[in-house]
Coordinates of C-alpha atoms in Angstrom, one line a residue:
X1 CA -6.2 -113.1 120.3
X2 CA -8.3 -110.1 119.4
X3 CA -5.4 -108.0 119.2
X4 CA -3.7 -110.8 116.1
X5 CA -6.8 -110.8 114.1
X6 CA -7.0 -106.9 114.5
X7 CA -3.0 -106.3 113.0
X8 CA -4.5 -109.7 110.4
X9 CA -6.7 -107.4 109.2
X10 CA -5.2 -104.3 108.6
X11 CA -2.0 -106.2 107.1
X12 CA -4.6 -107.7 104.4
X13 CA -6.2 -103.7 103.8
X14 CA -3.1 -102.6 103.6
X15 CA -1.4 -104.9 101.0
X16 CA -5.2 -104.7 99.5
X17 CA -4.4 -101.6 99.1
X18 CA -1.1 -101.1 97.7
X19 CA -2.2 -103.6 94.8
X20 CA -5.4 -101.2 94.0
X21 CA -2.8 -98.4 93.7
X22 CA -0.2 -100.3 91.8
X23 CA -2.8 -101.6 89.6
X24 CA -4.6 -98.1 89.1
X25 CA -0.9 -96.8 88.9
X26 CA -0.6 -99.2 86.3
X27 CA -3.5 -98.2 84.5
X28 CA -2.6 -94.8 84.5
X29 CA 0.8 -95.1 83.0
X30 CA -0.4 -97.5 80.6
X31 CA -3.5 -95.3 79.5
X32 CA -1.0 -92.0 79.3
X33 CA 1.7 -94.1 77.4
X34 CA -0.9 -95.4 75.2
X35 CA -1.9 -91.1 74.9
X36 CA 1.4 -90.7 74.4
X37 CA 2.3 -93.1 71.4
X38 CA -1.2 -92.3 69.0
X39 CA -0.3 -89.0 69.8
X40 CA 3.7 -89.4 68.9
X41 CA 2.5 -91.7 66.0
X42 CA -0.1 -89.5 64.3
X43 CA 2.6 -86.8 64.8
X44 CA 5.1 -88.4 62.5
X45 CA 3.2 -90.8 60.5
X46 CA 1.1 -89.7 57.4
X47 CA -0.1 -92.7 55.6
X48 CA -4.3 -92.8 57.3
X49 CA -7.8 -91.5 55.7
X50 CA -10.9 -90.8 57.5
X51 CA -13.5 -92.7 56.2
X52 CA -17.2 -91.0 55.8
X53 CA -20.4 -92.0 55.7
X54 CA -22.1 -89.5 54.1
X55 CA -26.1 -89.3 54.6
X56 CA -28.7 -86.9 52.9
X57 CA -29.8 -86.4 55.8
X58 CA -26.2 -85.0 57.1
X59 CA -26.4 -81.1 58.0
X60 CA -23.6 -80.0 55.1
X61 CA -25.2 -82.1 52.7
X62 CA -28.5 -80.3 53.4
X63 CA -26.6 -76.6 53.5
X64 CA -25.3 -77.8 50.2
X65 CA -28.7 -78.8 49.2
X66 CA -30.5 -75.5 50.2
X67 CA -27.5 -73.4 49.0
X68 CA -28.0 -75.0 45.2
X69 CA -31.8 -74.7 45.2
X70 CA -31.6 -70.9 46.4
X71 CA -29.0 -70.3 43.8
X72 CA -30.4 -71.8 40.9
X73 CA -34.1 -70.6 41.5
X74 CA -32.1 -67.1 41.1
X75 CA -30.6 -68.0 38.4
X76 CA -34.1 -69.0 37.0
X77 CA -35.1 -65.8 37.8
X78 CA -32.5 -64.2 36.0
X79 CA -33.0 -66.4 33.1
X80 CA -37.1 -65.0 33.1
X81 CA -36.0 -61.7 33.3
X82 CA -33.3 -62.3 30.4
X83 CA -36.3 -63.8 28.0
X84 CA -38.5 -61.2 28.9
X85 CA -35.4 -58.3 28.1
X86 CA -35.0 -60.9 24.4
X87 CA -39.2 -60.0 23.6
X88 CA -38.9 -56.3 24.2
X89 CA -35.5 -56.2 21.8
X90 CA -37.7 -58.2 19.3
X91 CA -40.0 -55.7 19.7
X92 CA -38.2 -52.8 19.7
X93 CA -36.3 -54.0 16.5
X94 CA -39.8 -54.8 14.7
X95 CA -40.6 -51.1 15.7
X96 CA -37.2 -49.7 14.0
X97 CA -37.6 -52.2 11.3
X98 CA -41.1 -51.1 10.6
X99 CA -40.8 -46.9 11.0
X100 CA -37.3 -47.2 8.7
X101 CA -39.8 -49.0 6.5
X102 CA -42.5 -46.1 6.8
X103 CA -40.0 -43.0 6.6
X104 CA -38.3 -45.1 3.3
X105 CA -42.1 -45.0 1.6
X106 CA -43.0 -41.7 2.6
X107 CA -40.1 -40.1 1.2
X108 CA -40.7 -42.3 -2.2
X109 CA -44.6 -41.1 -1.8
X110 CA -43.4 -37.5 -1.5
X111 CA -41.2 -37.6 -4.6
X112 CA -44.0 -39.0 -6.5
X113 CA -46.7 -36.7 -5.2
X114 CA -44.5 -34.0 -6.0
X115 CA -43.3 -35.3 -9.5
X116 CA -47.3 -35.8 -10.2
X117 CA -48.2 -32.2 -9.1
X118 CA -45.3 -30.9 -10.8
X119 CA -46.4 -32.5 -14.5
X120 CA -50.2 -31.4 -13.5
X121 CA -49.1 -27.9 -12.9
X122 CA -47.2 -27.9 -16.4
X123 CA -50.0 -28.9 -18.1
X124 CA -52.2 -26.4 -16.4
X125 CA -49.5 -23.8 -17.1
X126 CA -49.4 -25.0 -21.0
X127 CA -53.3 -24.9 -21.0
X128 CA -53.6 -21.7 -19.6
X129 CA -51.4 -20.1 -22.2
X130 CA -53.2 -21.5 -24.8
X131 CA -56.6 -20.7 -23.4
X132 CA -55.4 -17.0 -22.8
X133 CA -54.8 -16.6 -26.4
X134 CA -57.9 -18.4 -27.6
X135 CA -59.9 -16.3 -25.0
X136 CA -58.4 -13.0 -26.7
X137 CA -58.8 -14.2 -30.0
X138 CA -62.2 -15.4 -29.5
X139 CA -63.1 -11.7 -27.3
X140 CA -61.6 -9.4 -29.9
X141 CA -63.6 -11.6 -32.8
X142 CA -66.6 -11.6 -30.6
X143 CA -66.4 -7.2 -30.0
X144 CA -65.5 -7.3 -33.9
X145 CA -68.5 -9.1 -35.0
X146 CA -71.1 -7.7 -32.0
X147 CA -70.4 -4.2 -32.9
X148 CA -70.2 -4.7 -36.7
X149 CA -73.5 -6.5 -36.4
X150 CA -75.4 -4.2 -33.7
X151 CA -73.8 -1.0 -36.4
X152 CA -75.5 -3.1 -39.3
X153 CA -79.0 -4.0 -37.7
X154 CA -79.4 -0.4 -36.6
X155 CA -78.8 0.4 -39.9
X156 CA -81.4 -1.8 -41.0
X157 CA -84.1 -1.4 -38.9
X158 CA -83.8 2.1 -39.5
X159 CA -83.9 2.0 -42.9
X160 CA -87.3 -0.3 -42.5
X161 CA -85.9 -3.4 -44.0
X162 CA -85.4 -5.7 -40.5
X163 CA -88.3 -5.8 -38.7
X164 CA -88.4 -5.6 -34.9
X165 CA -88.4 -9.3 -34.1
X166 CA -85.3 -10.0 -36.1
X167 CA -83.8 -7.3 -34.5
X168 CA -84.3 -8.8 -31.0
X169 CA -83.4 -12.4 -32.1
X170 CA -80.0 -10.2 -33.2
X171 CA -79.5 -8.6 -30.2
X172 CA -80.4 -11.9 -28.1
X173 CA -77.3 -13.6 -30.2
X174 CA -75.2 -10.9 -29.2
X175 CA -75.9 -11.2 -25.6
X176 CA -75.2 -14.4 -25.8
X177 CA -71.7 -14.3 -27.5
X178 CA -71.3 -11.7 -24.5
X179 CA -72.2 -14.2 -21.6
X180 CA -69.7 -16.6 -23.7
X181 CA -67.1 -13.8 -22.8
X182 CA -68.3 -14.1 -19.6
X183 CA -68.0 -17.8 -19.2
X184 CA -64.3 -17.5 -20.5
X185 CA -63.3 -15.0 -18.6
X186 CA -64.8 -17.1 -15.4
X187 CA -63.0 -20.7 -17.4
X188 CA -60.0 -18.1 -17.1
X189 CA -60.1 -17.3 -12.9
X190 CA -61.1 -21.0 -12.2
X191 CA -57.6 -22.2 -14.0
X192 CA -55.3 -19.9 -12.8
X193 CA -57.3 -20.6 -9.3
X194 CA -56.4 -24.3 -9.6
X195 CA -52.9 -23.8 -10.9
X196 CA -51.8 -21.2 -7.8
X197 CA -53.2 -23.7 -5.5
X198 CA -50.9 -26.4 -7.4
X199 CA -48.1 -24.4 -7.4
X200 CA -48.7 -23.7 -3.7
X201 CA -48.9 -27.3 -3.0
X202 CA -46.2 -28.1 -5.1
X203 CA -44.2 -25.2 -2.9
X204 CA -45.4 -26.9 0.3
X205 CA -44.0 -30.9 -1.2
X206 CA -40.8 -29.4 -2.0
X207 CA -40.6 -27.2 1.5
X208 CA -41.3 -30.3 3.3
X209 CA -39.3 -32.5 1.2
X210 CA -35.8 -30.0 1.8
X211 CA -37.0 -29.5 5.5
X212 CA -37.2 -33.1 6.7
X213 CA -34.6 -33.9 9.5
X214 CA -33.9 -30.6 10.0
X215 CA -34.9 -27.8 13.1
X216 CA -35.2 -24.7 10.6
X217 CA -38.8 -24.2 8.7
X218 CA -38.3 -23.8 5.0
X219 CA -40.5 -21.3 3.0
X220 CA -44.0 -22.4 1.5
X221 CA -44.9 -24.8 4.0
X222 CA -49.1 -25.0 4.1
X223 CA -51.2 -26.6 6.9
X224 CA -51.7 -29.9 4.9
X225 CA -48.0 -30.6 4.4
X226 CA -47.0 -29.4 8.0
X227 CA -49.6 -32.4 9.2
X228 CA -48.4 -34.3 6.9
X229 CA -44.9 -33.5 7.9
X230 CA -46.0 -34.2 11.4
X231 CA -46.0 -37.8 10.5
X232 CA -42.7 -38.3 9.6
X233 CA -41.6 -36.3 12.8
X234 CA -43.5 -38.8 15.1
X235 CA -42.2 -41.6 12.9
X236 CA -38.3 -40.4 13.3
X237 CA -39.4 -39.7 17.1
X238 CA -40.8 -43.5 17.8
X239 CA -37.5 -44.7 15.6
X240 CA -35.2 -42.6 17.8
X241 CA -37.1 -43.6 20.9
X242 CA -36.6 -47.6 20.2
X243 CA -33.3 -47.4 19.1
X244 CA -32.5 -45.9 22.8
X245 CA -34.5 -48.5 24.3
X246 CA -32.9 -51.5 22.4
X247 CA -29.2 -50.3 23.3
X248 CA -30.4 -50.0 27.2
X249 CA -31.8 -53.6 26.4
X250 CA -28.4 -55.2 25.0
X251 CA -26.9 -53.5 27.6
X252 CA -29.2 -55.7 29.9
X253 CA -29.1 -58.9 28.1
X254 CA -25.2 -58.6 28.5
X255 CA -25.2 -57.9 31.9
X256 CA -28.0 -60.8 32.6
X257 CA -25.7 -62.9 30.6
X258 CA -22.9 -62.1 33.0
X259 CA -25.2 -62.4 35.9
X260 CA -26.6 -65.9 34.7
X261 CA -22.6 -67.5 34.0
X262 CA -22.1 -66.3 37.6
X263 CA -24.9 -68.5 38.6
X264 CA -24.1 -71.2 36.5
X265 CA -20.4 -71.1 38.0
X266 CA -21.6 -70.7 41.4
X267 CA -24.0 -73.8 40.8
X268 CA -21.2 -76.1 38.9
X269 CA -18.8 -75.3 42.1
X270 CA -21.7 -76.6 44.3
X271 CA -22.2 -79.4 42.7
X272 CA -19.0 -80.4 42.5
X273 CA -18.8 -81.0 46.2
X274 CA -17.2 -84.0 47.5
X275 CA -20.3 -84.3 49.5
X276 CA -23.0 -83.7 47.5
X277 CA -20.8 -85.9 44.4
X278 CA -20.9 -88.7 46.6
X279 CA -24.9 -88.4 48.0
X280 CA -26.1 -88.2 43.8
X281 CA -23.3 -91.1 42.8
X282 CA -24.1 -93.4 45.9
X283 CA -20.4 -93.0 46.1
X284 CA -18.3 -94.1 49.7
X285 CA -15.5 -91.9 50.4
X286 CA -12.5 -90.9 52.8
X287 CA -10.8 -87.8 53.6
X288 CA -7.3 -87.3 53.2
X289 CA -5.3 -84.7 54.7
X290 CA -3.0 -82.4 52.0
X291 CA 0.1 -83.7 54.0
X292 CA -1.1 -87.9 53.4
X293 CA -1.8 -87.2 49.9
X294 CA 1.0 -88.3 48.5
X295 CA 0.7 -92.1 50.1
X296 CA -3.1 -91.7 48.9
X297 CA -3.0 -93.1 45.1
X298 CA -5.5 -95.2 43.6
X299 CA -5.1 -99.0 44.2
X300 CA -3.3 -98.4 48.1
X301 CA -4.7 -100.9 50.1
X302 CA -6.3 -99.9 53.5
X303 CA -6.4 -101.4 56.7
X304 CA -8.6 -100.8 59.8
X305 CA -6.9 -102.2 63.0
X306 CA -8.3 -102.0 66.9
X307 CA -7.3 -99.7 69.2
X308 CA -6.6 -97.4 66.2
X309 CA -2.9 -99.3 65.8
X310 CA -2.9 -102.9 66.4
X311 CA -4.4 -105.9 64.7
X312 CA -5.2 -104.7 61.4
X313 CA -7.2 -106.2 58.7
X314 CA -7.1 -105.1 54.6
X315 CA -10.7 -103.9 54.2
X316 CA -10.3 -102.0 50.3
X317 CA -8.4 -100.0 48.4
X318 CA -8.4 -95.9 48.0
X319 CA -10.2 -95.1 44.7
X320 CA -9.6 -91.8 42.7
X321 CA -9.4 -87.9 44.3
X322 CA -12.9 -86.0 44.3
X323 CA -12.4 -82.0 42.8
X324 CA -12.9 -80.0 45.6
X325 CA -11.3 -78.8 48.6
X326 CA -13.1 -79.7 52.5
X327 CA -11.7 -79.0 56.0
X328 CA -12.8 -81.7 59.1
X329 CA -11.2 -81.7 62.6
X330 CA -8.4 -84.4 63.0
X331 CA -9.6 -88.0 64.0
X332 CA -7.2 -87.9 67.4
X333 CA -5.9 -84.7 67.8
X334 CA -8.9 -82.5 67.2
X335 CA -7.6 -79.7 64.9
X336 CA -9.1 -78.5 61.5
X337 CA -7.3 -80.2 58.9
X338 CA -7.4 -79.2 55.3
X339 CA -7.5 -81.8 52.3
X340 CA -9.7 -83.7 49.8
X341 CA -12.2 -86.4 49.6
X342 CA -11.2 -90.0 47.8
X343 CA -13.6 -92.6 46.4
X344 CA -12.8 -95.8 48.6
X345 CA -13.6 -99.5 47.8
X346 CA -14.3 -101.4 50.8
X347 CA -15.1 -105.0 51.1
X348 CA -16.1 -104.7 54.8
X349 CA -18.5 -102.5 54.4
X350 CA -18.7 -101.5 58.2
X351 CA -15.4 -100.2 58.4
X352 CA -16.8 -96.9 56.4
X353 CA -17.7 -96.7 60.0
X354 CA -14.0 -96.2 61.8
X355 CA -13.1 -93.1 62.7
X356 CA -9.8 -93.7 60.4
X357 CA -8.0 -96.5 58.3
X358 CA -4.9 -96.9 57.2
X359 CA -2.6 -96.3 53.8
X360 CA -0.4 -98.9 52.4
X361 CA 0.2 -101.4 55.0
X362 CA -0.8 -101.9 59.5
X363 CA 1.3 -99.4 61.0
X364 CA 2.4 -101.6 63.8
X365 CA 2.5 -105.0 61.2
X366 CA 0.0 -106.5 63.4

């Protein structure tokens, strides 16, 4: 009795378990024929998207975010530096503009300083001519008349008919048409003192007026004129000295420019990232492989099914291609996969949430 209900037993264990193993068996080749076809059909086929649901929150998008702020606050930066290098060329032009200005009047003061000097020194020339033959005349009719006179008041007084007052007052006029020699002969050194020092001035004008610009030190310079000289010379120096300063500062403006477009470009190519595009445009896309492109034009209809292949369901239609390339691993088979994002309409909103939908039509027409 014991012995029936014993070999009962083990007969139900055993057939117990031959079903767990057929079943698990079962199981097994189902779940690796179930591998085996996603992984056959995502080898051939080329018509699914990978939907994403893109968050500001989402680690690219906030690289993205962090790359464009650090890039633009340098191209701020460059853009300071650029309007800072614009004030010093205003400058330094206002400095060339205004020393061009001061060397153009100083060489039309110097022309008219010397042209007024040289028509004073004429004059004084002319004057001194004539007042040298007026002085002789007026000498030799002074010794005439002095000596005639002094020979006839002797004569006089000796003779008792002048007495010796008149004779004094006599000799008093003659000393004073003597000191009137005197004065004229003084009137005579003070002119010709006043036209050499003209003439030296004039010398000095014309020295500086033939030396500017030039290293070699022309003859009759004086120390008035050399300061004066010294002028021009800083002026041509400060001109010289912002001319090199405003080429070095085009040279910088250009290369900021260059610097700035870089930024701009690098910025532009940021922003036209699928991901930060769709984050600023509340916009809800899919990526689609290079290869699955070409079943990706706008109006396809997509379908999301269960199990990744069976009982499918049209949830939207693929929208237009995003600029810009992206790389994400492959929904099933885990490798990087190259391609672009897509603007997708959905009317089940939920299904942005599928790990991948499909192009066209279900692939199993299920």
């Amino acid at each position: 009795m014991n012995q029936r209900v014993a070999n009962r037993i083990n007969s139900i264990v055993v057939a117990a378990y031959k079903l767990i193993g057929s079943v698990l068996l079962a199981l097994i080749m189902l779940g690796l024929i179930s591998f085996l076809t996603v992984q056959g059909f995502f080898m051939v086929n080329r018509s699914w998207v990978t939907p994403t649901v893109v968050s500001p929150t989402d680690p690219e998008i906030l690289t993205l975010n962090t790359q464009v702020a650090a890039q633009t606050s340098a191209r701020d930066h460059v853009l300071a530096e650029r309007r800072t290098v614009e004030n010093r060329i205003a400058d330094a032009e206002r400095i060339i503009a205004s020393e061009r200005a001061f060397q153009q009047r100083f060489k039309v003061a110097l022309r008219g300083e010397r042209a007024s000097k040289d028509r004073v020194a004429r004059r004084l020339s002319q004057l001194r001519r004539e007042f040298g033959v007026a002085r002789q005349e007026i000498t030799e009719s002074n010794k005439a008349f002095s000596g005639l006179t002094r020979v006839r008041t002797d004569a006089l007084y000796g003779a008792r008919l002048l007495e010796q007052e008149d004779k004094l007052t006599v000799n008093h006029h003659l000393a004073q048409m003597a000191q009137s020699n005197l004065s004229l002969a003084q009137s005579t050194v003070e002119l010709e003192t006043r036209l050499e020092s003209l003439q030296r001035e004039l010398a000095g004008l014309n020295a500086v007026h033939d030396g500017l610009g030039k290293d070699a030190t022309p003859d009759g310079m004086t120390a008035d004129v050399l300061l004066l000289e010294r002028e021009y010379t800083h002026s041509t120096l400060e001109q010289s000295r912002a001319e090199a300063t405003l080429k070095s500062l085009k040279e910088d403006l250009k290369a900021l420019d260059e610097v700035s477009l870089r930024y701009d470009t690098l910025i532009a190519s940021l922003r036209q990232s699928p991901y930060l595009r769709a984050i600023e445009t509340d916009l809800t896309i899919a990526f689609v492989p290079y290869e699955n492109l070409v079943n990706a034009e706008q109006g396809t209809p997509l379908y999301a099914c269960a199990a990744k292949l069976f009982w499918c369901r049209e949830v939207g239609v693929m929208g237009r291609a995003l600029e810009g390339e992206v790389s994400i691993k492959h929904p099933i088979r885990q490798y990087m996969l190259r391609g672009v994002m897509v603007e997708i309409q959905l009317s089940d909103t939920p299904s942005a949430r599928e790990d991948l939908l499909h192009l066209g039509r279900p692939p199993m027409l299920l």
